[in-house]
Coordinates of C-alpha atoms and ligand atoms in Angstrom, one line a residue:
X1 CA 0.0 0.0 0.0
X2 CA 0.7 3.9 -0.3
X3 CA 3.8 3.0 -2.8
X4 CA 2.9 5.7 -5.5
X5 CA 5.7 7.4 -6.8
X6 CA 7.1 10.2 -4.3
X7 CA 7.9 13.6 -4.7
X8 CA 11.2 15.3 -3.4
X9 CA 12.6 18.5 -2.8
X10 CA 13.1 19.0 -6.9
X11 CA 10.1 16.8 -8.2
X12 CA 10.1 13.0 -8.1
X13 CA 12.2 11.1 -5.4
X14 CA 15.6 10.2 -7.3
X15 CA 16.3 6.4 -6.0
X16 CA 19.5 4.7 -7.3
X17 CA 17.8 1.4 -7.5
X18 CA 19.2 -0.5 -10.7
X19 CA 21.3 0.3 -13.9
X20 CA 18.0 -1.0 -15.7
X21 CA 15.9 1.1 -14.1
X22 CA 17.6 4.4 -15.5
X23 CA 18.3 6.0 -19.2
X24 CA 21.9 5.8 -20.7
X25 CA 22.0 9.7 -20.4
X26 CA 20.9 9.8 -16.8
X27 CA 24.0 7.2 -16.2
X28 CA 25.9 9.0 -18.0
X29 CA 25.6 11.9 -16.1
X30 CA 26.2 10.2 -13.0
X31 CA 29.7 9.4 -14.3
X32 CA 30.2 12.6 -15.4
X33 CA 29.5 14.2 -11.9
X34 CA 32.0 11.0 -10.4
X35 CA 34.9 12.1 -12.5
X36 CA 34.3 15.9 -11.9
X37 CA 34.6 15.4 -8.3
X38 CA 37.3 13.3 -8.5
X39 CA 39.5 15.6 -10.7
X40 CA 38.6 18.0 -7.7
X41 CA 36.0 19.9 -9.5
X42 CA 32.7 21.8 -8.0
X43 CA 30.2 20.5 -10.7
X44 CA 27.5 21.9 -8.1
X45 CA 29.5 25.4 -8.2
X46 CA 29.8 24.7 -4.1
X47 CA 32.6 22.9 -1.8
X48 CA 29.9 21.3 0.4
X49 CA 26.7 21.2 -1.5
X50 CA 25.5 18.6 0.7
X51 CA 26.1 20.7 4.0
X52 CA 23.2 19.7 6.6
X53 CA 22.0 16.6 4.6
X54 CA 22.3 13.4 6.3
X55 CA 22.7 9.5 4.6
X56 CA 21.4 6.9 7.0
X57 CA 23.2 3.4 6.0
X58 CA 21.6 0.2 7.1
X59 CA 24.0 -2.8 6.9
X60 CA 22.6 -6.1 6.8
X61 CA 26.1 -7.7 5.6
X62 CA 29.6 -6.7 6.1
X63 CA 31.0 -4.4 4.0
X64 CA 34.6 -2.3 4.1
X65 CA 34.9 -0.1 1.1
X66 CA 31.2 0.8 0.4
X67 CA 31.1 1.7 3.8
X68 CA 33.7 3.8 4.3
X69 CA 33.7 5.4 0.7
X70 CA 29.6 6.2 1.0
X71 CA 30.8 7.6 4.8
X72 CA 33.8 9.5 3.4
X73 CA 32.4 11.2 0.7
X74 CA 28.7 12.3 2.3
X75 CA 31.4 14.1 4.9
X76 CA 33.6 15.2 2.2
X77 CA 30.6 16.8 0.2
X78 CA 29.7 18.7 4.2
X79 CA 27.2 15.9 4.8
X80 CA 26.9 13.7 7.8
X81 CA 26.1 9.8 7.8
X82 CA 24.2 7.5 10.6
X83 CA 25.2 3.5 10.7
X84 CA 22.7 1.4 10.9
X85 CA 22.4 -2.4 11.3
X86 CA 19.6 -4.7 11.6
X87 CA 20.8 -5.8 15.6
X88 CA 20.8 -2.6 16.5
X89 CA 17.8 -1.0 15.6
X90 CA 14.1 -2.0 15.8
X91 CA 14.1 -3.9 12.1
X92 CA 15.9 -6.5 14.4
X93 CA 12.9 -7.1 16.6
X94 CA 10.7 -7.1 13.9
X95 CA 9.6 -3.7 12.7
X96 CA 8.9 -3.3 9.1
X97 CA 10.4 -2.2 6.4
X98 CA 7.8 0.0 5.3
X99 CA 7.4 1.8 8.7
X100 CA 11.4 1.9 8.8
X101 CA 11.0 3.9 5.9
X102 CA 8.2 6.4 7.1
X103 CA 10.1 7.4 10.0
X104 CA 14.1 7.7 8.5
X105 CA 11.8 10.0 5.9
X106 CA 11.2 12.1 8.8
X107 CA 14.9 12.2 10.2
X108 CA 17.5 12.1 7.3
X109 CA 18.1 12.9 3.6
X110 CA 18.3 9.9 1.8
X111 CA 19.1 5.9 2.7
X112 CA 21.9 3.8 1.7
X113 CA 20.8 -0.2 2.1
X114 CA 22.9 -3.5 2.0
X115 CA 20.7 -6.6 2.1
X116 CA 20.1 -10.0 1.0
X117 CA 16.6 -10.0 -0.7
X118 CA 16.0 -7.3 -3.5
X119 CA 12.2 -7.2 -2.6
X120 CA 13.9 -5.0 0.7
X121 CA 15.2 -2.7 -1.2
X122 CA 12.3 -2.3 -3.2
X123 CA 9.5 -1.8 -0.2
X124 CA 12.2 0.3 1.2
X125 CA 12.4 2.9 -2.0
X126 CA 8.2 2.3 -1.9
X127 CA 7.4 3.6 1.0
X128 CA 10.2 6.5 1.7
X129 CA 10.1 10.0 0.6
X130 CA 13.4 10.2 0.3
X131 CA 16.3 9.0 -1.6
X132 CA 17.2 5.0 -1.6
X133 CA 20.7 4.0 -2.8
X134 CA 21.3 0.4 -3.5
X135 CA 24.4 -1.1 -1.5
X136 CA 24.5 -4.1 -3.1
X137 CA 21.3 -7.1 -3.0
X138 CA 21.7 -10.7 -3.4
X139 CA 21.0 -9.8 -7.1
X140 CA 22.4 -7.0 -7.8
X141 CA 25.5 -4.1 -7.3
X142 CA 25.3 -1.3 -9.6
X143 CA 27.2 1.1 -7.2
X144 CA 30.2 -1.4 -8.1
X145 CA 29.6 -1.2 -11.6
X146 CA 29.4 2.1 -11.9
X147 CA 32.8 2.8 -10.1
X148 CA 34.2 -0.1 -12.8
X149 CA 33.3 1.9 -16.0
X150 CA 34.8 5.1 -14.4
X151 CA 38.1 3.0 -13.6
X152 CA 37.7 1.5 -17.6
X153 CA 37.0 4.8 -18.8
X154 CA 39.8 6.5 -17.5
X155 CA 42.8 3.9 -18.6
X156 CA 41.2 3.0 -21.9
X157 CA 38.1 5.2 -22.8
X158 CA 34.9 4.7 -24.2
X159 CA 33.4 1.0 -23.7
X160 CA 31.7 1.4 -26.2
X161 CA 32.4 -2.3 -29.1
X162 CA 34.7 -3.3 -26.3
X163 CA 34.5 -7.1 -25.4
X164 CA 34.1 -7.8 -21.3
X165 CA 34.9 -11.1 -19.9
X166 CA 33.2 -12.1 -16.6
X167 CA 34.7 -15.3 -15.4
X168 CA 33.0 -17.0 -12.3
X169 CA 30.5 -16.9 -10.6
X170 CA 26.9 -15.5 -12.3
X171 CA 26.0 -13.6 -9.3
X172 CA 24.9 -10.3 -8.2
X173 CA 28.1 -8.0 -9.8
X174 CA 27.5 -10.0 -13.4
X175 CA 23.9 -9.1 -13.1
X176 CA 25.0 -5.5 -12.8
X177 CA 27.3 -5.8 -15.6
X178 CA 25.3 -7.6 -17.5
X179 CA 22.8 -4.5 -17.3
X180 CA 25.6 -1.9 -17.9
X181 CA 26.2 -3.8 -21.1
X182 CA 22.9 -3.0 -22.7
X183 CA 23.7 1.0 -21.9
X184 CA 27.5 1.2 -22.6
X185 CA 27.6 -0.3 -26.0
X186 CA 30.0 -3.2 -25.1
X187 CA 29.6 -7.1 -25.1
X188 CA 29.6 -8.8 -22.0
X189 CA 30.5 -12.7 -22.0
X190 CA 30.1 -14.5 -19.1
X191 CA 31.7 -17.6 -18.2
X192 CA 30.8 -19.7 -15.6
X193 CA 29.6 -23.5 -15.0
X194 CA 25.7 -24.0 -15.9
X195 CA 24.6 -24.5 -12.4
X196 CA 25.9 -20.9 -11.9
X197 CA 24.5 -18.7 -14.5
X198 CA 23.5 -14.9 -14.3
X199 CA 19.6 -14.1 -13.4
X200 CA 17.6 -14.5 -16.8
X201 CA 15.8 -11.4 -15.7
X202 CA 19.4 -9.2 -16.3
X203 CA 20.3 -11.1 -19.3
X204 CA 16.7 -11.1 -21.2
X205 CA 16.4 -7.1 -20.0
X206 CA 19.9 -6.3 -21.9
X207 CA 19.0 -8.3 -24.9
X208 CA 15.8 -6.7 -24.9
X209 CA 17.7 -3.2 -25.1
X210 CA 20.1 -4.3 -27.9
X211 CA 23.0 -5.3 -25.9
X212 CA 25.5 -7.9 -26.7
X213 CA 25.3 -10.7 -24.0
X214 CA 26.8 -14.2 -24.5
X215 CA 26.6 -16.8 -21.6
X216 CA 28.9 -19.9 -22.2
X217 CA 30.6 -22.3 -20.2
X218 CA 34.6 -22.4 -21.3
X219 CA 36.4 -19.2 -19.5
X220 CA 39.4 -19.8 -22.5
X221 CA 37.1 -19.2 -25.3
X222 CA 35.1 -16.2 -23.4
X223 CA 38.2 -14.7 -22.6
X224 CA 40.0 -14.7 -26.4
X225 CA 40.4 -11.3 -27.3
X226 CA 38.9 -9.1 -24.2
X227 CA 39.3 -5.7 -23.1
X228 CA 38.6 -6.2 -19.4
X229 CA 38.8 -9.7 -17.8
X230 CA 36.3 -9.1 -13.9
X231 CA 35.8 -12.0 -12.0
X232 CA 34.5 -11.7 -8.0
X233 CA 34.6 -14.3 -5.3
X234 CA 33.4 -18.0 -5.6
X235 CA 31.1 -18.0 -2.4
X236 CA 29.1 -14.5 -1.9
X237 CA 28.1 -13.5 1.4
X238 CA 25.0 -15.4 2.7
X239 CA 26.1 -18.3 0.2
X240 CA 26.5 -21.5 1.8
X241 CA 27.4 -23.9 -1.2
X242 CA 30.4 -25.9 -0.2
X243 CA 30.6 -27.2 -4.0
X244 CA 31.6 -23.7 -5.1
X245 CA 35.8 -24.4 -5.3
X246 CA 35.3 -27.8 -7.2
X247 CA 32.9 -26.3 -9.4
X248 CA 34.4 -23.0 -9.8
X249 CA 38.1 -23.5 -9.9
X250 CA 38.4 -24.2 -13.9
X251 CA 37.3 -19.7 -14.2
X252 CA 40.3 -18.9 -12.0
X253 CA 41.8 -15.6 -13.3
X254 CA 45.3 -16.7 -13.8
X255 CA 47.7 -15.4 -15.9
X256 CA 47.4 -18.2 -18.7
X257 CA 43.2 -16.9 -19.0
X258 CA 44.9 -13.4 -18.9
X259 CA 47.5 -14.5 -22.1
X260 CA 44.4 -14.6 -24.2
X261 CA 43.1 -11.2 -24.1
X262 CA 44.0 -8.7 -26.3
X263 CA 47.1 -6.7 -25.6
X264 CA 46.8 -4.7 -22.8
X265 CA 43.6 -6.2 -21.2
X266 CA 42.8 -4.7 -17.9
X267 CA 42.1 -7.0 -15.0
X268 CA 39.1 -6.2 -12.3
X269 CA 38.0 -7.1 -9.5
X270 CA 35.3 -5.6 -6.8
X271 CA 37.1 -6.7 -3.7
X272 CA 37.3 -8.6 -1.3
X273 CA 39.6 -10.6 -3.3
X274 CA 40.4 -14.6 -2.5
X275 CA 43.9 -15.2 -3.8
X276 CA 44.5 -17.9 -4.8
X277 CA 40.7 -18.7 -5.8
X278 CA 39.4 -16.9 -8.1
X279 CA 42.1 -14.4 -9.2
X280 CA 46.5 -15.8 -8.4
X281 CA 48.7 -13.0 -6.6
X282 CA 50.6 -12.8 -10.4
X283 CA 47.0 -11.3 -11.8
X284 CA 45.8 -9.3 -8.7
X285 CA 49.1 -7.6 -8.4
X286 CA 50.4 -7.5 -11.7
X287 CA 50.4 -4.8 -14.6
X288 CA 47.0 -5.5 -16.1
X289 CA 45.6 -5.3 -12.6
X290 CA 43.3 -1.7 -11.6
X291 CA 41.8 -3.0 -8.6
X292 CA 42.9 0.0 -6.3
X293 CA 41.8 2.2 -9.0
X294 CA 38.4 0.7 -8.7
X295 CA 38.2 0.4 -5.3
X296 CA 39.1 4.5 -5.1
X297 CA 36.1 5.1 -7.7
X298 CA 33.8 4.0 -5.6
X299 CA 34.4 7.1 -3.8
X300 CA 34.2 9.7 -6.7
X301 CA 31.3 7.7 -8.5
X302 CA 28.7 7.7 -5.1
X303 CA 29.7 11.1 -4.6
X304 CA 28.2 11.3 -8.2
X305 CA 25.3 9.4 -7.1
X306 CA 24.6 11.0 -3.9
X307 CA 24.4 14.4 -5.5
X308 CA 22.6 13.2 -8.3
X309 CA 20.0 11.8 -5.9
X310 CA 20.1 15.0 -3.6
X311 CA 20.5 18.0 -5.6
Ligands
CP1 N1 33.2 -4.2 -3.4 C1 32.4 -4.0 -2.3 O1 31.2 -3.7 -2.3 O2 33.2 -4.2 -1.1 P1 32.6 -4.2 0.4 O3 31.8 -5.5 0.5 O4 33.8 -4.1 1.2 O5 31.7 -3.0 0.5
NVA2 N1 29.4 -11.0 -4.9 C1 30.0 -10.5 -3.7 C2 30.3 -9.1 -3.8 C3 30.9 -8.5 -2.6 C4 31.2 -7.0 -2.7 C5 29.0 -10.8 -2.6 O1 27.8 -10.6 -2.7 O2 29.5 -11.2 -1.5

């Protein structure tokens, strides 16, 4: 109930729910914005343009760097941030979502929400007034992915007829990629063992749109040739498949996969990394390697988010 569309400060409530839930310009801009501050521009013509705002994150899984990079930059921008975590408020005891959402409405500027089930996030954004930023659902990550086609565009330009190679898991980052395909103008291959393919729900949206999506099972042939090689961990949080190593261990980013890209393939990774599993010390650490890069754009590209959502 009551989950009409909301109006904000400047017209509709701006949620950053989904990269297939937005136009390619809108993204776009979003970028724009991210790079801007992170070249140590004011693209808002002010220092602290979110001075007195406030982000309230609730963490319902761990998290290090979209933590302390949604924290860092609210304050950098002159905002202010309140932690949250299902314990230690009230959603623990069994308060609702949707009341959850009425009352941060009444305290704060916009929410930031990690969780497991996407339906969360989506009652969440339905019944507050105010700004919801996805932190990353069981099916999806598209802050991460956003930060990732800053950290391309800035070694190698445009994505656009650029061949990306996901070898792993399908899980929650592929569905976010596979989305970013469709508005980016790039094919995405993923590889990954049939028991472990991307939702159908990502993949049929980005076909829909025109984009270039090929699922297959042999990481050799899916990598031949690629721009980017991303793989992520074998066993996501809240995943409690022991078969994942057995199953998984033929997509290991090693530096024999990364010998079949094209010259001067980058290498990515959303953190936490398992070396040794999905990606060898020689890859992580090694020239075709940006993974600090793209852990530092998260920073600049929610700072792009936040102020696209808030201003
Ligand atoms: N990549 C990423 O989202 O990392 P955290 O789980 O540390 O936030
Ligand atoms: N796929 C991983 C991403 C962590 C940032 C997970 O969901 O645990």
């Amino acid at each position: 109930m009551n989950a009409a569309p909301r109006e904000g400060r400047n017209g509709p409530v701006r949620h950053f729910l989904d990269l297939d839930r937005f136009d390619t310009p809108t993204l776009r801009r979003v970028l724009d914005l991210g790079a801007a501050y992170k070249r140590g521009e004011c693209p808002h013509g002010d220092k602290r343009p979110l001075d007195g705002r406030t982000l309230a994150m609730i963490f319902e899984k761990p998290s290090t760097r979209t933590r302390v990079s949604f924290e860092a930059g609210m304050k950098q921008l002159g905002g202010d941030v309140i932690m949250l975590s299902r314990v230690d408020t009230q959603l623990g005891r069994g308060e609702t979502i949707s009341d959850t959402a009425r009352v941060l409405s009444r305290y704060v500027d916009a929410i930031m929400i990690r969780t497991d089930d996407p339906a969360k996030l989506s009652e969440l954004s339905s019944h507050a007034t105010i700004p919801v930023i996805n932190g990353l659902t069981d099916q999806s990550h598209p802050c991460q992915v956003m930060a990732d086609i800053m950290t391309f565009e800035e070694h190698r330009g445009s994505l656009d007829g650029k061949v990306v190679t996901w070898s792993g898991d399908g899980n929650n980052v592929a569905a976010s990629w596979i989305q970013a395909a469709a508005h980016f103008g790039f094919e995405i291959r993923i590889a990954c063992p049939p028991s472990l393919r991307p939702a159908e729900g990502a993949v049929a949206w980005a076909r829909a749109k025109g984009g270039k999506v090929v699922v297959m099972d042999d990481p050799k042939a899916a990598a031949l040739g690629a721009d980017l090689i991303v793989t992520d961990t074998w066993v996501s949080m809240g995943c409690q498949d022991k078969n994942r190593p057995a199953l998984l261990a033929p997509y290991q980013v090693n530096e024999a996969l990364m010998a079949l890209a094209a010259p001067g393939a980058l290498f990515m990774h959303c953190l936490p990394a398992h070396r040794g599993e999905e990606v060898t010390d020689a890859v992580m650490d090694g020239p075709q390697s940006v993974v600090w890069d793209e852990a530092e754009n998260r920073l600049h590209v929610q700072k792009g988010i936040l102020t696209w959502c808030l201003l």
